[in-house]
Tab-separated table of N, CA and C in Angstrom:
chain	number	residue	atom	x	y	z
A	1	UNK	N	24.865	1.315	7.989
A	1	UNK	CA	26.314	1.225	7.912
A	1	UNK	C	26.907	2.007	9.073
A	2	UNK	N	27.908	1.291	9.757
A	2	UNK	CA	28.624	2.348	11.086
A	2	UNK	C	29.397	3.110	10.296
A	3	UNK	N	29.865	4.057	11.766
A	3	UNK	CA	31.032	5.083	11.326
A	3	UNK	C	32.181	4.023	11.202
A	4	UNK	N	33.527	4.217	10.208
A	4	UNK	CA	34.262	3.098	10.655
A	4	UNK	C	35.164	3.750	11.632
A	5	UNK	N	35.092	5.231	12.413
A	5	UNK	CA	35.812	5.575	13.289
A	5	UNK	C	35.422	5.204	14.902
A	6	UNK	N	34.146	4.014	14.882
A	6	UNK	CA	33.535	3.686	15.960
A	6	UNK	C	33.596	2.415	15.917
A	7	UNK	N	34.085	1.907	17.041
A	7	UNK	CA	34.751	0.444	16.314
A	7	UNK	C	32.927	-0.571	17.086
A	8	UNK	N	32.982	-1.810	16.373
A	8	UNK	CA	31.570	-2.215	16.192
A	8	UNK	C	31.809	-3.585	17.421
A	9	UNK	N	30.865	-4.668	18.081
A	9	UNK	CA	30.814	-5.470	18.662
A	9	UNK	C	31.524	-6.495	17.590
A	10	UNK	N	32.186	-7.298	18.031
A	10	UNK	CA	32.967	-8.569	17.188
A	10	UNK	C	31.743	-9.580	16.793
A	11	UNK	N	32.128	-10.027	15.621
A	11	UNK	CA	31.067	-11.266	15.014
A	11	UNK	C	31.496	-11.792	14.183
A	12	UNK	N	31.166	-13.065	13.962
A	12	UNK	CA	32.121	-14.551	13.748
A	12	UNK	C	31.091	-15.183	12.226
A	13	UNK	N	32.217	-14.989	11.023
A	13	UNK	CA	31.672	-15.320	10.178
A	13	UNK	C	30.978	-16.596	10.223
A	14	UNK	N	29.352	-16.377	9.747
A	14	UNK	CA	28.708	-17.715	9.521
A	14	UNK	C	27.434	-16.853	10.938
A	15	UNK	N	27.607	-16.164	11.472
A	15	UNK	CA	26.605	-15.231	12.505
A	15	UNK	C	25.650	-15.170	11.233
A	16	UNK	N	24.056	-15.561	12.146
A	16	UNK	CA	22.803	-15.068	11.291
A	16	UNK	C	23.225	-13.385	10.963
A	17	UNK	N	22.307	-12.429	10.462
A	17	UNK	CA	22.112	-11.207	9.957
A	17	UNK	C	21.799	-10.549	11.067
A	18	UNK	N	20.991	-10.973	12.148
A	18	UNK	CA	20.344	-10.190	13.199
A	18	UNK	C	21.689	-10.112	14.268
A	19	UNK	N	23.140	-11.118	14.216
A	19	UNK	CA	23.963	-10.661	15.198
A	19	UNK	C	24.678	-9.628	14.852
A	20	UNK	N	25.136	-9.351	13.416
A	20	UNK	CA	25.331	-8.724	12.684
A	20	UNK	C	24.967	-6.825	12.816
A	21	UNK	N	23.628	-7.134	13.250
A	21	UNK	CA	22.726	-5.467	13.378
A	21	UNK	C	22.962	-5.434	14.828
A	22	UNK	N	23.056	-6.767	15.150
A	22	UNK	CA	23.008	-6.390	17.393
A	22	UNK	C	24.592	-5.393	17.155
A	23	UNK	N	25.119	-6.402	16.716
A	23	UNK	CA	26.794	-5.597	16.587
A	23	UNK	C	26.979	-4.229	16.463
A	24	UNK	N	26.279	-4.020	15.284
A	24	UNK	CA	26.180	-2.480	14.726
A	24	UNK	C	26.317	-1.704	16.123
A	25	UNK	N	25.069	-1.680	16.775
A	25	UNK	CA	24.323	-1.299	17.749
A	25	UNK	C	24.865	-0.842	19.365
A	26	UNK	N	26.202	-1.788	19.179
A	26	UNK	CA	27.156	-1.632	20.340
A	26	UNK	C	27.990	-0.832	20.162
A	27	UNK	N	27.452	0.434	21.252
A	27	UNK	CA	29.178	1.107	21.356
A	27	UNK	C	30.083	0.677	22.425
A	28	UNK	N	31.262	0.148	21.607
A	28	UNK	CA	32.319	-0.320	22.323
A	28	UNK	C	32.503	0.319	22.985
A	29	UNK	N	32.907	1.470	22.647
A	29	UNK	CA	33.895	2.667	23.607
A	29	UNK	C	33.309	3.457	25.131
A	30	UNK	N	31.870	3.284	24.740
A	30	UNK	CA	30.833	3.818	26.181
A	30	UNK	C	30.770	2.364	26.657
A	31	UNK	N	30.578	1.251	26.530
A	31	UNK	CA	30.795	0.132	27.055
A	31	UNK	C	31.881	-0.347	27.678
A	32	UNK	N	33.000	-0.240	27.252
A	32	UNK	CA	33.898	-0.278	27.883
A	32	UNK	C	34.080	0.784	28.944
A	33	UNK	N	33.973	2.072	28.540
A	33	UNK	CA	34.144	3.355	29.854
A	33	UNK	C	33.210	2.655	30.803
A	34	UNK	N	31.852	2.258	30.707
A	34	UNK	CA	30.910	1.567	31.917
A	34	UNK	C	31.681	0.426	32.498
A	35	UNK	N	32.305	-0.350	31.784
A	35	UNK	CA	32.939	-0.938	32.593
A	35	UNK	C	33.951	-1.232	33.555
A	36	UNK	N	34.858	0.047	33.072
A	36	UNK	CA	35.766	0.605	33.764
A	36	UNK	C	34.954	1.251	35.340
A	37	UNK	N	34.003	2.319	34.893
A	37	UNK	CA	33.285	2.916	35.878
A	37	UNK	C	32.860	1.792	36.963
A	38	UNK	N	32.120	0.938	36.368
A	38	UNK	CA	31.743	0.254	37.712
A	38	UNK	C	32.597	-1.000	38.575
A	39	UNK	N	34.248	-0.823	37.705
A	39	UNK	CA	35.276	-1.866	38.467
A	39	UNK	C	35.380	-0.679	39.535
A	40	UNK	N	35.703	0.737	39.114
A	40	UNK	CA	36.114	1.792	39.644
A	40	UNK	C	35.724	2.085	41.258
A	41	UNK	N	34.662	1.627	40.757
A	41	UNK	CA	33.390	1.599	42.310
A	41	UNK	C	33.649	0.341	43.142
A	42	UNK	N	34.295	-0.632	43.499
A	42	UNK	CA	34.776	-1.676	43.637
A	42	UNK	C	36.162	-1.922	44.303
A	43	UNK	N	35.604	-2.402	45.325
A	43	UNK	CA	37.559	-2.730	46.454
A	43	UNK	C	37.797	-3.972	46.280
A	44	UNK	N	37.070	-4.862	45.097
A	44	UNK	CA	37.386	-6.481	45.262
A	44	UNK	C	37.241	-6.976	43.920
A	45	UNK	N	37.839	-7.892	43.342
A	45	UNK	CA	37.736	-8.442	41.844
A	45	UNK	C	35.984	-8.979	42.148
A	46	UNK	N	35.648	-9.048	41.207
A	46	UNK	CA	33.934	-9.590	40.930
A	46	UNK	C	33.650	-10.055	39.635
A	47	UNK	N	32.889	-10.871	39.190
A	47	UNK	CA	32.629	-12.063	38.506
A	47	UNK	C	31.828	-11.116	37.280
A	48	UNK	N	31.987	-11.883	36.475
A	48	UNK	CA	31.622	-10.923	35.157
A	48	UNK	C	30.289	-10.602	35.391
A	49	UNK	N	29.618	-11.562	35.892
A	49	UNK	CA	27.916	-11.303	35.992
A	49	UNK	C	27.353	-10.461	36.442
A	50	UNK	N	28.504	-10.581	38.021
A	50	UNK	CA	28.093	-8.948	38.837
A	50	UNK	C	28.322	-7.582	38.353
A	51	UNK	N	29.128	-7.683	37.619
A	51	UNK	CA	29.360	-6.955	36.813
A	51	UNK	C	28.820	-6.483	35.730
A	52	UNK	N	28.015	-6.860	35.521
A	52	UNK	CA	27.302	-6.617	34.488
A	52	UNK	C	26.052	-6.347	34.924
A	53	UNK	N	25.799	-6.911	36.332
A	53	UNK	CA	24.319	-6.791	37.077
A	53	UNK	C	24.758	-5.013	37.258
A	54	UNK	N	25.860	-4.867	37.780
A	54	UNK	CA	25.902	-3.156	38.039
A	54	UNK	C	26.158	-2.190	36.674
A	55	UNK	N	26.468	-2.688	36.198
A	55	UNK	CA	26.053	-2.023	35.126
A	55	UNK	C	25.153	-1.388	34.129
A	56	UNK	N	24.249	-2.672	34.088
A	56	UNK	CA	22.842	-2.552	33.734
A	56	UNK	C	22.108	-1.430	34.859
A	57	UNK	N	22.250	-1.988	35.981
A	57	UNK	CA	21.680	-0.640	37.118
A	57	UNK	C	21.482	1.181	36.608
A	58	UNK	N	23.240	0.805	36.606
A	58	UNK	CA	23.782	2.246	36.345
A	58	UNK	C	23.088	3.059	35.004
A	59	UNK	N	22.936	1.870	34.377
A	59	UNK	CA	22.490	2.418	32.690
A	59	UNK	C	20.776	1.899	32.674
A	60	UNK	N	20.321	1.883	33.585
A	60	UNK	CA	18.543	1.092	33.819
A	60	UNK	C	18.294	0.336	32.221
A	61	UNK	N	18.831	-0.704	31.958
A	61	UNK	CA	18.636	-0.739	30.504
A	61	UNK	C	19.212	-2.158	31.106
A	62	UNK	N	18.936	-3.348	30.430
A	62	UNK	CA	19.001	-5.232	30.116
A	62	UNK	C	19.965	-4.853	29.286
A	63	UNK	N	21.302	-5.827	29.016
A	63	UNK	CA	22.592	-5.525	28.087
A	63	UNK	C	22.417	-6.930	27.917
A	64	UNK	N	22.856	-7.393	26.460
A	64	UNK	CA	22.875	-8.752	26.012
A	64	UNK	C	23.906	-9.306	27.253
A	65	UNK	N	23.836	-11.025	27.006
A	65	UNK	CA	24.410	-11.683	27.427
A	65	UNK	C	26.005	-11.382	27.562
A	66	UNK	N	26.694	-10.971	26.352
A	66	UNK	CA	27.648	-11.211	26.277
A	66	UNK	C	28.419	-9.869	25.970
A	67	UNK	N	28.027	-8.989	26.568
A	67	UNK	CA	27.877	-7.467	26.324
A	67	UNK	C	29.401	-7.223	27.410
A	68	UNK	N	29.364	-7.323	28.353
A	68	UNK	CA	30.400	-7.004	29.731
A	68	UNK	C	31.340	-8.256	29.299
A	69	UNK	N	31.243	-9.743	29.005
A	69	UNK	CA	32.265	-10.524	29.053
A	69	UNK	C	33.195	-10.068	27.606
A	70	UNK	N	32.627	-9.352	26.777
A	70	UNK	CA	33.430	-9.383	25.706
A	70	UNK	C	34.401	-7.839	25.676
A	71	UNK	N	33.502	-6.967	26.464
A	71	UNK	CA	33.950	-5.629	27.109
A	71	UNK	C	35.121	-6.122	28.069
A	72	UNK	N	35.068	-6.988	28.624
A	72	UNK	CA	36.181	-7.714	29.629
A	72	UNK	C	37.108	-7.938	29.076
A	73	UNK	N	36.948	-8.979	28.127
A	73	UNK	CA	38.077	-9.341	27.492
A	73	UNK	C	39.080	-8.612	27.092
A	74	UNK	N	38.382	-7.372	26.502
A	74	UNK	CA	39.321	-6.455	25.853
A	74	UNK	C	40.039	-5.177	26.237
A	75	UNK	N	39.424	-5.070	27.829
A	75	UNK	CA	39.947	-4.361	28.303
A	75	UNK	C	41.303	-5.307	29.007
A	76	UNK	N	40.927	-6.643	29.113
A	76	UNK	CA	42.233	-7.516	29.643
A	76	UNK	C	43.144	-7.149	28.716
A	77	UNK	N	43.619	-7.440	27.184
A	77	UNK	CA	44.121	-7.399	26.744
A	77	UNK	C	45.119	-5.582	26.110
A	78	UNK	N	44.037	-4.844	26.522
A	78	UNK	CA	44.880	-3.820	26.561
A	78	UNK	C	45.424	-3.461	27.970
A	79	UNK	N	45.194	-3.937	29.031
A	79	UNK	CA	46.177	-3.982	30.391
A	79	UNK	C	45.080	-2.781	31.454
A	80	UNK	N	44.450	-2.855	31.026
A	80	UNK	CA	43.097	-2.040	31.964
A	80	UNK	C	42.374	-2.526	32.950
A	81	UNK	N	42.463	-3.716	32.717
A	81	UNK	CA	41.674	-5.001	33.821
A	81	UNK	C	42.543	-6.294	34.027
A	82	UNK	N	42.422	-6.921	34.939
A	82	UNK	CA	42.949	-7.909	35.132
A	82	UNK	C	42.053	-8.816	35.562
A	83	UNK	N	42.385	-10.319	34.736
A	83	UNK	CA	41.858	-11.066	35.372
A	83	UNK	C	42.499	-12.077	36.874
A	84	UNK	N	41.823	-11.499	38.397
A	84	UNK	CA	42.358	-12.167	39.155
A	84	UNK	C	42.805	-13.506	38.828
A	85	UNK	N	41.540	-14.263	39.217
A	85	UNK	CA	41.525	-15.360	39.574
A	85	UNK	C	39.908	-16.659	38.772
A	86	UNK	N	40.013	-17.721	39.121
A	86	UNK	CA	39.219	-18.288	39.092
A	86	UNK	C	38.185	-19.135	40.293
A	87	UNK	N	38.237	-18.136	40.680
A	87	UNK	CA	37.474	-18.133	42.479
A	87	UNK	C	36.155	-17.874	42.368
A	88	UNK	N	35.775	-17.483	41.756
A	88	UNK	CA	34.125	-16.615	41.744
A	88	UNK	C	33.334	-17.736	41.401
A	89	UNK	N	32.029	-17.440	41.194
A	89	UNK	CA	31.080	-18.279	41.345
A	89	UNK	C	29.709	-17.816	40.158
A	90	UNK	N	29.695	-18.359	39.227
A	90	UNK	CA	28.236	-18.091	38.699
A	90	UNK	C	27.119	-18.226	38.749
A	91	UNK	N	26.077	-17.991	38.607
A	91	UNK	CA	25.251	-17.791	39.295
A	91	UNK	C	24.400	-19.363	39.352
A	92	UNK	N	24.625	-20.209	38.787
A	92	UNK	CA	24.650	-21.556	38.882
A	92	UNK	C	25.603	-22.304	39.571
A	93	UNK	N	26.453	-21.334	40.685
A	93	UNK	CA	27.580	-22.218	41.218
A	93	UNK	C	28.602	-22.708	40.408
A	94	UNK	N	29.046	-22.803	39.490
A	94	UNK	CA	30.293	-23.003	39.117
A	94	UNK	C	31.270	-22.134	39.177
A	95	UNK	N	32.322	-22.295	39.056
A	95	UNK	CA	33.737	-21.458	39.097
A	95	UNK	C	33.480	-20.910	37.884
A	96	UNK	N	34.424	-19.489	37.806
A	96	UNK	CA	34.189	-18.532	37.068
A	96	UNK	C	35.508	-17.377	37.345
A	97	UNK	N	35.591	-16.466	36.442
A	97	UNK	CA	36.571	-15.901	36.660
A	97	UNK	C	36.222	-14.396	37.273
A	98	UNK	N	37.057	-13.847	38.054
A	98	UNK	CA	36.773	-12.699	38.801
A	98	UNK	C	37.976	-11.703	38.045
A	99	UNK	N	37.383	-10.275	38.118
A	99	UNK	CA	38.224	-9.124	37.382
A	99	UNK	C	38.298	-7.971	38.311
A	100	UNK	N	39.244	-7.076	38.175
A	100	UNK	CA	39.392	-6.004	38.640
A	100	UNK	C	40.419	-5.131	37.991
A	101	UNK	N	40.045	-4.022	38.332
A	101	UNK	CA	41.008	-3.071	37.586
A	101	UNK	C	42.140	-2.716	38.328
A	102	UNK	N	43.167	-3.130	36.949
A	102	UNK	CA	44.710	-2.808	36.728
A	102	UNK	C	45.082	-1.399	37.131
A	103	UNK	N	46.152	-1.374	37.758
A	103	UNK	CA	46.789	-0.174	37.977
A	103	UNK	C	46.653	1.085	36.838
A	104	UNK	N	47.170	0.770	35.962
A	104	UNK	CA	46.869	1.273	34.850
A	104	UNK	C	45.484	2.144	34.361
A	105	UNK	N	44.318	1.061	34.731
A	105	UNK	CA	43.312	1.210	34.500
A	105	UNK	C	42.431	2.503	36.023
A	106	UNK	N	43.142	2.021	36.549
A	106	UNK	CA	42.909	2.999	37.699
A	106	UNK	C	43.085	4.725	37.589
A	107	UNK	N	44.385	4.829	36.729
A	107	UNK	CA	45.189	6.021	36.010
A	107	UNK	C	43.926	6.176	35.205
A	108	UNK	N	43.551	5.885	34.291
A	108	UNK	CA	42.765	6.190	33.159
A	108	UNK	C	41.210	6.849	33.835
């Protein structure tokens, strides 16, 4: 059982049991600070992937798939990051969205 003063990874009723424990397992709040940290390091918006490639670095540790895009999201929505544009490129070549940190987020 988490603390409920540590808020948990999001999961979508009808998730097997095992996304459930991945969830547990995520701290939002050091996840998000990493992600802040390594926009921080950064003079150019960059694609969630790369982002997440430096991250993992920083922390020598593999982060699920969806570990930095969902850390993204939510730092978009509290005004910490911005999403530029849809310029970037995944690593299969398609368009993709590029982020960087908000003024705001710069302060913090």
């Amino acid at each position: 059982m988490s603390d409920s003063n540590i808020p948990s990874a999001p999961t979508r009723r009808g998730d097997p049991e095992t996304s459930f424990e991945a969830a547990e397992k995520v701290d939002v709040n050091r996840m998000q600070e990493e992600t802040i940290r390594a926009l921080a390091g950064l003079s150019y918006p960059v694609e969630e992937w790369r982002l997440q490639e430096l991250v993992e670095k920083r922390l020598g540790c593999r982060l699920g798939d969806s570990t930095i895009r969902t850390r993204l999201s939510e730092l978009v929505k509290k005004g910490l990051v911005e999403l530029v544009d849809r310029e970037g490129r995944s690593r299969t070549g398609h368009r993709c969205s590029r982020y960087r940190l908000a003024e705001v987020g710069v302060a913090a």
